[in-house]
């Protein structure tokens, strides 16, 4: 499509074959349907665009200026060849408005990575979301051990409560995706995970699905020993995780899912969870408590727990409720809000951060910790991807604009100089119809007649045929030339 627009800009015709027209239409329809489908599937991911602009804005500006500077060659050529002054003025104004707009865009570009390096906060802590789910099946002991090997400072999990009151780790409402429940309990595979008792849950395998589905394309890199360990993983209880965290002095943050109505533990789910914590022997200061239900009662029974909220509130409201930590999605807190929470001594953890560039932006914003499914990737980020002082960025911006301006002015002068020489030399104006007519082979007489008419009118419009010259029909010459080419 871009090539087609360039041809049209140069005054060339597009004689498309019907197959080409069908292909272009099909491509456009496929693109539209694809965008709609992506929007419906990952609608919440559009928020990544403004954040990505913070990471790439300064460099996108330089790239856009370079692209529009290169485009000046085509624009200057069209302006120089145009016969109508109004067309020249309109094209020039449109181009210059866009170009000048690009020159001043940096006035509105904001990025937390444009800062004095001396003001950079310490490297954010990394919390393993479901352990290290890219290297091992999520919410299993081996996944947590792999995350600890990546020097994570905490572990984040989802907790459900079984029928007999045992809190266990499960992200999905059912057991189908991460266990072999279809094989062991085929009649119960659609049941809620909390409707199983702990004895039944221990019979399930929680690792073979990872080797079979390879959700992150990492299985091929695993050793045979790791594959054996993964294939023997089982459903993990909250008590097992807390004992592991206590041994490694690692914090744990979990989301507790209340059992459905009619469940034996529907009313006692909070107490069952607190009891499992006490049995594990984990220090309360290592546990971040997120449920809002009965928070005051929990604070009395276990005053050492780190009260954490998963709902965005003002710093003042959090302090009044005795909440010292906040767990939010990465797009729910701006750089200014991150600074406000930090000034009020409220630790902020953002999830789910898997890309180094996003980790770098949040690092520059001053966030204290992130929750990640890829701790092995973030481990390799010892410093933000890029960091610029304000004066350095200003120098880069001004230099790019000045170079662009000089190049654009030079191109316009050069194009006008060539066009003046071209017109004063007595040469006829460039006519793409004449070239296409000369190269026409195997076309119908109707197509050739259309080309001839366009050639005649273009020559009359350019003044190539004087008003006093009688018109001579040279169709026989064209027909002879065409037939001669066809016979060859």
Coordinates of C-alpha atoms in Angstrom, one line a residue:
X1 CA 0.0 0.0 0.0
X2 CA 2.9 2.4 0.8
X3 CA 4.5 1.6 -2.6
X4 CA 1.1 2.2 -4.3
X5 CA 0.8 5.6 -2.6
X6 CA 4.3 6.6 -3.7
X7 CA 3.5 5.7 -7.3
X8 CA 0.4 7.8 -7.2
X9 CA 2.3 10.7 -5.6
X10 CA 4.7 10.6 -8.6
X11 CA 1.8 10.8 -11.0
X12 CA 2.0 7.2 -12.2
X13 CA -1.1 5.1 -12.9
X14 CA -1.8 1.9 -11.1
X15 CA -3.1 -0.6 -13.7
X16 CA -3.9 -3.4 -11.2
X17 CA -4.8 -6.9 -12.2
X18 CA -8.0 -8.2 -10.8
X19 CA -6.1 -10.7 -8.7
X20 CA -4.1 -7.9 -7.2
X21 CA -7.3 -6.0 -6.3
X22 CA -8.7 -9.1 -4.6
X23 CA -5.4 -9.6 -2.7
X24 CA -5.3 -6.1 -1.4
X25 CA -9.0 -6.2 -0.4
X26 CA -8.5 -9.5 1.4
X27 CA -5.4 -8.2 3.2
X28 CA -7.3 -5.1 4.4
X29 CA -10.2 -7.2 5.6
X30 CA -7.9 -9.6 7.4
X31 CA -6.1 -6.8 9.1
X32 CA -9.4 -5.2 10.3
X33 CA -10.7 -8.5 11.6
X34 CA -7.4 -9.3 13.3
X35 CA -7.3 -5.9 15.1
X36 CA -10.9 -6.4 16.3
X37 CA -10.1 -9.9 17.5
X38 CA -7.0 -8.8 19.3
X39 CA -8.9 -5.9 20.9
X40 CA -11.5 -8.3 22.3
X41 CA -9.0 -10.8 23.6
X42 CA -6.4 -8.4 25.1
X43 CA -8.4 -5.2 25.6
X44 CA -6.7 -4.5 28.9
X45 CA -3.3 -4.6 27.3
X46 CA -3.8 -1.4 25.3
X47 CA -2.6 0.4 28.5
X48 CA 0.9 -0.7 27.6
X49 CA 1.0 1.8 24.8
X50 CA 1.4 5.0 26.8
X51 CA 3.9 3.3 29.1
X52 CA 5.9 2.0 26.1
X53 CA 6.0 5.6 24.8
X54 CA 7.7 6.6 28.0
X55 CA 10.4 4.1 27.2
X56 CA 10.7 4.9 23.5
X57 CA 9.5 8.5 23.2
X58 CA 12.8 10.3 22.8
X59 CA 14.0 7.8 20.2
X60 CA 10.7 7.7 18.3
X61 CA 10.9 11.4 18.0
X62 CA 14.3 11.2 16.3
X63 CA 13.1 8.4 14.1
X64 CA 10.0 10.4 13.1
X65 CA 12.1 13.5 12.3
X66 CA 14.4 11.4 10.2
X67 CA 11.5 9.8 8.3
X68 CA 9.8 13.1 7.5
X69 CA 13.2 14.6 6.5
X70 CA 13.6 11.8 3.9
X71 CA 10.0 12.4 2.8
X72 CA 11.0 15.9 1.9
X73 CA 12.6 14.7 -1.4
X74 CA 9.2 13.4 -2.7
X75 CA 7.3 16.5 -1.4
X76 CA 9.8 18.9 -2.9
X77 CA 9.7 17.1 -6.2
X78 CA 5.9 17.3 -6.3
X79 CA 5.9 21.0 -5.4
X80 CA 8.5 21.8 -8.0
X81 CA 6.7 19.9 -10.8
X82 CA 3.2 21.2 -9.9
X83 CA 1.7 23.7 -12.3
X84 CA -0.9 25.1 -10.0
X85 CA 0.2 27.5 -7.3
X86 CA -2.7 26.5 -5.0
X87 CA -1.5 22.8 -5.0
X88 CA 2.0 23.9 -4.2
X89 CA 0.8 26.0 -1.3
X90 CA -1.4 23.3 0.2
X91 CA 1.3 20.6 0.0
X92 CA 3.9 22.9 1.5
X93 CA 1.7 24.0 4.3
X94 CA 0.7 20.4 5.2
X95 CA 4.2 19.2 5.2
X96 CA 5.7 22.1 7.1
X97 CA 2.9 21.9 9.8
X98 CA 3.6 18.2 10.4
X99 CA 7.4 18.8 10.4
X100 CA 7.2 21.8 12.8
X101 CA 4.9 19.8 15.0
X102 CA 7.5 17.0 15.2
X103 CA 10.2 19.6 16.0
X104 CA 8.3 20.7 19.2
X105 CA 7.0 17.3 20.2
X106 CA 9.7 16.9 22.9
X107 CA 8.1 19.7 24.8
X108 CA 5.4 17.2 25.6
X109 CA 7.5 14.0 25.9
X110 CA 7.8 12.9 29.5
X111 CA 9.7 9.9 30.6
X112 CA 10.9 8.9 34.1
X113 CA 14.2 7.8 32.6
X114 CA 15.0 11.5 31.7
X115 CA 16.5 12.3 35.1
X116 CA 19.8 12.9 36.9
X117 CA 21.4 9.4 37.5
X118 CA 22.2 10.5 41.1
X119 CA 18.5 10.5 41.9
X120 CA 18.0 6.9 40.7
X121 CA 16.4 4.8 43.4
X122 CA 17.8 1.4 44.4
X123 CA 17.0 -1.5 42.1
X124 CA 13.4 -2.7 42.7
X125 CA 13.0 -6.1 44.4
X126 CA 11.7 -8.9 42.3
X127 CA 8.9 -11.2 43.6
X128 CA 8.3 -14.5 41.8
X129 CA 4.7 -14.5 40.5
X130 CA 3.6 -18.2 40.9
X131 CA 7.3 -18.9 41.5
X132 CA 9.1 -19.1 38.2
X133 CA 6.4 -20.3 35.8
X134 CA 8.5 -20.0 32.7
X135 CA 11.0 -22.5 34.0
X136 CA 8.7 -24.8 36.0
X137 CA 5.0 -25.5 36.5
X138 CA 3.4 -22.7 38.4
X139 CA 2.6 -23.0 42.1
X140 CA 4.7 -26.1 42.6
X141 CA 7.6 -26.5 45.0
X142 CA 10.1 -26.8 42.1
X143 CA 8.8 -23.5 40.7
X144 CA 9.4 -21.8 44.0
X145 CA 12.9 -23.3 44.3
X146 CA 13.8 -22.1 40.8
X147 CA 12.5 -18.6 41.7
X148 CA 14.7 -18.6 44.9
X149 CA 17.7 -19.5 42.7
X150 CA 17.0 -16.3 40.8
X151 CA 17.4 -14.3 44.0
X152 CA 13.8 -13.2 44.3
X153 CA 12.9 -11.4 47.5
X154 CA 9.4 -12.8 47.7
X155 CA 6.8 -15.2 46.3
X156 CA 3.3 -14.3 45.1
X157 CA 0.6 -17.1 44.9
X158 CA -3.2 -17.6 44.7
X159 CA -4.7 -19.7 47.5
X160 CA -8.0 -21.7 47.7
X161 CA -9.4 -23.7 50.6
X162 CA -10.2 -27.4 50.2
X163 CA -13.4 -29.1 51.5
X164 CA -11.6 -30.3 54.7
X165 CA -10.1 -26.8 55.4
X166 CA -6.6 -27.1 53.9
X167 CA -5.4 -24.0 52.1
X168 CA -3.7 -25.0 48.8
X169 CA -2.2 -23.1 45.9
X170 CA -4.3 -22.9 42.7
X171 CA -4.6 -20.0 40.2
X172 CA -7.6 -21.2 38.2
X173 CA -11.1 -21.9 39.5
X174 CA -10.8 -25.5 38.3
X175 CA -8.0 -28.1 38.1
X176 CA -8.2 -28.8 34.4
X177 CA -5.3 -26.7 33.1
X178 CA -2.6 -27.5 35.6
X179 CA -3.4 -31.0 36.8
X180 CA -4.3 -34.4 35.4
X181 CA -7.8 -34.3 37.0
X182 CA -9.3 -35.4 33.6
X183 CA -7.4 -38.7 34.0
X184 CA -7.8 -39.3 37.8
X185 CA -11.3 -37.8 38.4
X186 CA -12.9 -37.6 34.9
X187 CA -16.4 -37.0 36.3
X188 CA -15.3 -34.1 38.5
X189 CA -13.0 -32.2 36.1
X190 CA -15.4 -29.2 35.8
X191 CA -15.9 -28.9 39.5
X192 CA -14.5 -26.0 41.5
X193 CA -11.0 -26.7 42.8
X194 CA -12.1 -26.0 46.4
X195 CA -14.7 -28.8 46.3
X196 CA -11.9 -31.4 46.5
X197 CA -10.5 -32.6 49.8
X198 CA -6.8 -32.6 50.4
X199 CA -6.4 -36.4 50.0
X200 CA -7.9 -36.2 46.5
X201 CA -5.7 -33.2 45.6
X202 CA -2.5 -35.1 46.6
X203 CA -3.4 -37.8 44.0
X204 CA -3.1 -35.3 41.2
X205 CA 0.0 -34.6 39.1
X206 CA 0.8 -30.9 38.7
X207 CA 3.8 -31.0 36.4
X208 CA 3.2 -33.2 33.4
X209 CA 0.9 -30.6 31.8
X210 CA 3.9 -28.2 31.7
X211 CA 6.1 -30.7 29.8
X212 CA 3.2 -31.5 27.4
X213 CA 1.9 -27.9 26.7
X214 CA 5.3 -26.1 26.9
X215 CA 3.5 -22.8 27.5
X216 CA 6.6 -20.6 27.4
X217 CA 8.7 -22.7 24.9
X218 CA 11.3 -23.4 27.5
X219 CA 11.0 -27.2 27.9
X220 CA 13.6 -28.0 25.2
X221 CA 16.2 -26.1 27.3
X222 CA 15.5 -28.3 30.4
X223 CA 17.9 -31.1 31.4
X224 CA 16.7 -34.6 31.9
X225 CA 17.0 -34.2 35.7
X226 CA 14.8 -31.2 35.6
X227 CA 12.2 -32.9 33.5
X228 CA 12.0 -35.8 35.9
X229 CA 11.5 -33.4 38.8
X230 CA 8.8 -31.5 36.9
X231 CA 7.0 -34.7 36.0
X232 CA 6.6 -35.6 39.7
X233 CA 5.3 -32.3 41.0
X234 CA 2.1 -32.4 43.0
X235 CA -0.4 -29.8 44.3
X236 CA 1.3 -27.6 46.9
X237 CA -0.3 -26.5 50.1
X238 CA 0.1 -23.1 51.7
X239 CA 1.8 -24.6 54.7
X240 CA 4.5 -26.2 52.5
X241 CA 5.2 -22.9 50.8
X242 CA 5.4 -21.0 54.1
X243 CA 7.8 -23.4 55.5
X244 CA 10.0 -23.0 52.4
X245 CA 9.8 -19.2 52.7
X246 CA 10.6 -19.3 56.4
X247 CA 13.7 -21.4 55.7
X248 CA 15.0 -18.9 53.0
X249 CA 13.7 -15.9 54.9
X250 CA 11.6 -14.9 51.9
X251 CA 8.4 -12.9 52.1
X252 CA 5.1 -14.3 50.7
X253 CA 2.1 -12.4 49.3
X254 CA -1.0 -14.4 48.5
X255 CA -4.5 -13.8 47.3
X256 CA -7.0 -15.8 49.2
X257 CA -10.1 -16.9 47.3
X258 CA -13.2 -17.4 49.3
X259 CA -14.9 -20.8 48.8
X260 CA -18.3 -20.9 47.0
X261 CA -21.6 -20.6 49.0
X262 CA -22.5 -24.0 50.6
X263 CA -18.8 -24.9 51.1
X264 CA -18.0 -26.3 54.6
X265 CA -15.4 -23.6 55.0
X266 CA -17.4 -20.7 53.6
X267 CA -17.5 -18.9 57.0
X268 CA -14.2 -20.2 58.4
X269 CA -11.8 -19.7 55.5
X270 CA -10.0 -16.8 57.2
X271 CA -9.4 -18.8 60.4
X272 CA -8.3 -21.9 58.4
X273 CA -5.7 -19.8 56.6
X274 CA -4.4 -18.3 59.9
X275 CA -4.2 -21.7 61.4
X276 CA -2.1 -23.0 58.5
X277 CA 0.2 -20.0 58.9
X278 CA 0.7 -20.8 62.6
X279 CA 1.4 -24.5 61.9
X280 CA 4.1 -23.6 59.4
X281 CA 6.0 -21.5 61.9
X282 CA 6.7 -18.7 59.5
X283 CA 7.4 -15.3 61.0
X284 CA 4.4 -13.1 60.6
X285 CA 6.6 -10.3 59.2
X286 CA 7.2 -12.4 56.1
X287 CA 3.6 -12.7 55.2
X288 CA 1.7 -10.0 53.3
X289 CA -2.0 -10.3 54.1
X290 CA -4.3 -9.1 51.2
X291 CA -7.9 -10.1 52.0
X292 CA -10.1 -7.1 53.0
X293 CA -12.6 -9.3 54.8
X294 CA -12.2 -9.2 58.6
X295 CA -9.0 -7.3 58.3
X296 CA -9.4 -5.7 61.7
X297 CA -10.0 -9.1 63.3
X298 CA -6.9 -10.5 61.5
X299 CA -4.9 -7.6 62.8
X300 CA -5.8 -8.5 66.4
X301 CA -5.1 -12.3 66.0
X302 CA -1.9 -11.8 64.0
X303 CA -0.6 -8.2 64.5
X304 CA 2.8 -9.0 62.9
X305 CA 1.3 -9.6 59.4
X306 CA 2.1 -7.0 56.7
X307 CA -1.3 -5.6 55.8
X308 CA -1.4 -5.3 52.0
X309 CA -4.2 -3.9 49.8
X310 CA -4.9 -5.0 46.2
X311 CA -7.3 -2.0 45.6
X312 CA -6.0 1.4 44.7
X313 CA -6.6 4.0 47.4
X314 CA -5.2 7.3 48.4
X315 CA -2.1 7.2 50.7
X316 CA -4.1 8.8 53.5
X317 CA -6.9 6.1 53.3
X318 CA -4.3 3.4 53.4
X319 CA -2.6 4.8 56.4
X320 CA -5.8 5.2 58.3
X321 CA -6.6 1.5 57.6
X322 CA -3.2 0.5 58.9
X323 CA -2.1 -0.7 55.4
X324 CA 1.6 -0.4 54.6
X325 CA 1.8 -2.1 51.2
X326 CA 0.0 -1.9 48.0
X327 CA -0.2 -4.5 45.2
X328 CA -1.4 -3.1 41.8
X329 CA -1.2 -3.9 38.1
X330 CA 1.7 -2.0 36.4
X331 CA -0.7 0.4 34.6
X332 CA -2.6 1.5 37.7
X333 CA 0.1 3.8 39.1
X334 CA 1.7 6.8 37.4
X335 CA 5.2 8.0 38.1
X336 CA 3.8 10.9 40.3
X337 CA 1.6 8.5 42.2
X338 CA 4.6 6.2 42.8
X339 CA 6.5 9.1 44.3
X340 CA 3.5 10.0 46.5
X341 CA 3.2 6.5 47.9
X342 CA 7.0 6.5 48.6
X343 CA 6.8 9.8 50.5
X344 CA 4.1 8.3 52.7
X345 CA 6.2 5.2 53.4
X346 CA 3.8 2.9 51.5
X347 CA 5.6 0.2 49.6
X348 CA 4.2 -0.4 46.2
X349 CA 4.5 -3.6 44.2
X350 CA 3.4 -3.7 40.6
X351 CA 2.6 -6.8 38.6
X352 CA 3.1 -8.6 36.2
X353 CA 6.4 -7.2 34.9
X354 CA 8.3 -9.6 32.6
X355 CA 10.1 -7.3 30.1
X356 CA 13.4 -5.5 30.8
X357 CA 12.2 -2.3 29.3
X358 CA 9.1 -2.1 31.5
X359 CA 11.2 -3.0 34.5
X360 CA 13.6 -0.2 33.6
X361 CA 10.8 2.4 33.3
X362 CA 9.3 1.4 36.7
X363 CA 12.8 1.4 38.2
X364 CA 13.3 5.0 37.0
X365 CA 9.8 5.8 38.4
X366 CA 10.9 4.8 41.9
X367 CA 8.8 1.7 42.5
X368 CA 10.0 -0.5 45.4
X369 CA 9.3 -3.9 44.0
X370 CA 7.7 -5.8 41.0
X371 CA 6.0 -9.2 40.7
X372 CA 7.3 -11.1 37.7
X373 CA 6.8 -14.4 35.9
X374 CA 10.3 -14.1 34.5
X375 CA 12.7 -13.5 37.4
X376 CA 15.4 -15.2 35.4
X377 CA 15.1 -12.4 32.8
X378 CA 15.0 -9.5 35.2
X379 CA 18.0 -10.9 37.1
X380 CA 20.0 -9.9 34.1
X381 CA 19.0 -6.2 34.3
X382 CA 21.6 -4.5 36.6
X383 CA 20.8 -1.0 35.4
X384 CA 18.0 0.7 33.5
X385 CA 18.0 0.1 29.7
X386 CA 18.7 3.8 29.2
X387 CA 19.0 6.9 31.3
X388 CA 19.4 10.5 30.0
X389 CA 20.0 13.8 31.8
X390 CA 17.6 16.5 30.9
X391 CA 20.4 18.6 29.3
X392 CA 21.6 15.6 27.3
X393 CA 18.1 14.9 25.9
X394 CA 17.7 18.6 25.1
X395 CA 21.0 18.6 23.2
X396 CA 19.9 15.5 21.2
X397 CA 16.6 17.0 20.4
X398 CA 18.0 20.4 19.2
X399 CA 20.7 18.7 17.1
X400 CA 18.2 16.4 15.4
X401 CA 15.9 19.3 14.6
X402 CA 18.7 21.5 13.3
X403 CA 20.1 18.8 11.1
X404 CA 16.7 18.0 9.8
X405 CA 15.9 21.6 9.0
X406 CA 19.2 22.1 7.1
X407 CA 18.6 18.9 5.1
X408 CA 15.0 19.8 4.2
X409 CA 15.9 23.3 3.1
X410 CA 18.8 21.9 1.0
X411 CA 16.5 19.4 -0.7
X412 CA 13.9 22.0 -1.6
X413 CA 16.5 24.2 -3.1
X414 CA 18.1 21.3 -5.0
X415 CA 14.7 20.1 -6.4
X416 CA 13.7 23.6 -7.5
X417 CA 17.1 24.2 -9.1
X418 CA 16.8 20.9 -11.1
X419 CA 13.3 21.8 -12.2
X420 CA 14.3 25.2 -13.4
X421 CA 17.1 23.8 -15.5
X422 CA 14.7 21.1 -16.8
X423 CA 12.1 23.6 -18.0
X424 CA 14.6 26.0 -19.4
X425 CA 16.4 23.3 -21.4
X426 CA 13.3 22.9 -23.6
X427 CA 12.8 19.3 -22.7
X428 CA 9.2 18.0 -22.6
X429 CA 7.7 17.2 -19.2
X430 CA 7.9 13.7 -17.8
X431 CA 5.0 11.7 -19.0
X432 CA 4.4 8.2 -17.5
X433 CA 1.6 7.5 -20.0
X434 CA 4.0 7.7 -22.9
X435 CA 6.4 5.2 -21.3
X436 CA 3.5 2.8 -20.5
X437 CA 2.2 3.1 -24.1
X438 CA 5.5 2.3 -25.6
X439 CA 5.9 -0.7 -23.3
X440 CA 2.4 -2.0 -23.9
X441 CA 2.4 -5.5 -25.3
X442 CA -0.6 -7.8 -25.6
X443 CA -3.1 -5.1 -24.6
X444 CA -6.5 -4.7 -26.1
X445 CA -7.1 -2.0 -28.6
X446 CA -9.4 -0.3 -26.1
X447 CA -6.7 0.0 -23.5
X448 CA -4.3 1.4 -26.1
X449 CA -6.8 4.0 -27.2
X450 CA -7.3 5.1 -23.6
X451 CA -3.6 5.5 -23.2
X452 CA -3.3 7.5 -26.5
X453 CA -6.1 9.8 -25.4
X454 CA -4.3 10.5 -22.1
X455 CA -1.0 11.0 -23.9
X456 CA -2.6 13.6 -26.3
X457 CA -4.4 15.5 -23.5
X458 CA -1.3 15.5 -21.3
X459 CA 0.8 16.9 -24.2
X460 CA -1.8 19.6 -24.9
X461 CA -1.9 20.5 -21.2
X462 CA 1.9 20.7 -21.0
X463 CA 2.1 22.9 -24.2
X464 CA 3.9 20.3 -26.2
X465 CA 1.4 20.5 -29.0
X466 CA 0.8 24.1 -30.2
X467 CA -2.6 25.5 -31.0
X468 CA -1.5 26.2 -34.6
X469 CA -0.1 22.7 -35.2
X470 CA -2.6 20.4 -36.9
X471 CA -3.0 17.2 -35.0
X472 CA -1.7 14.1 -36.7
X473 CA -2.9 10.7 -35.7
X474 CA 0.0 8.4 -35.2
X475 CA -2.0 5.5 -34.2
X476 CA -0.7 3.4 -37.1
X477 CA 2.8 3.9 -35.9
X478 CA 1.8 2.7 -32.4
X479 CA -0.2 -0.2 -33.8
X480 CA 2.8 -1.2 -35.9
X481 CA 5.1 -1.0 -33.0
X482 CA 2.8 -3.0 -30.8
X483 CA 2.2 -5.7 -33.4
X484 CA 5.9 -5.9 -34.1
X485 CA 6.6 -6.5 -30.4
X486 CA 3.8 -9.1 -30.1
X487 CA 5.1 -11.0 -33.1
X488 CA 8.6 -11.1 -31.6

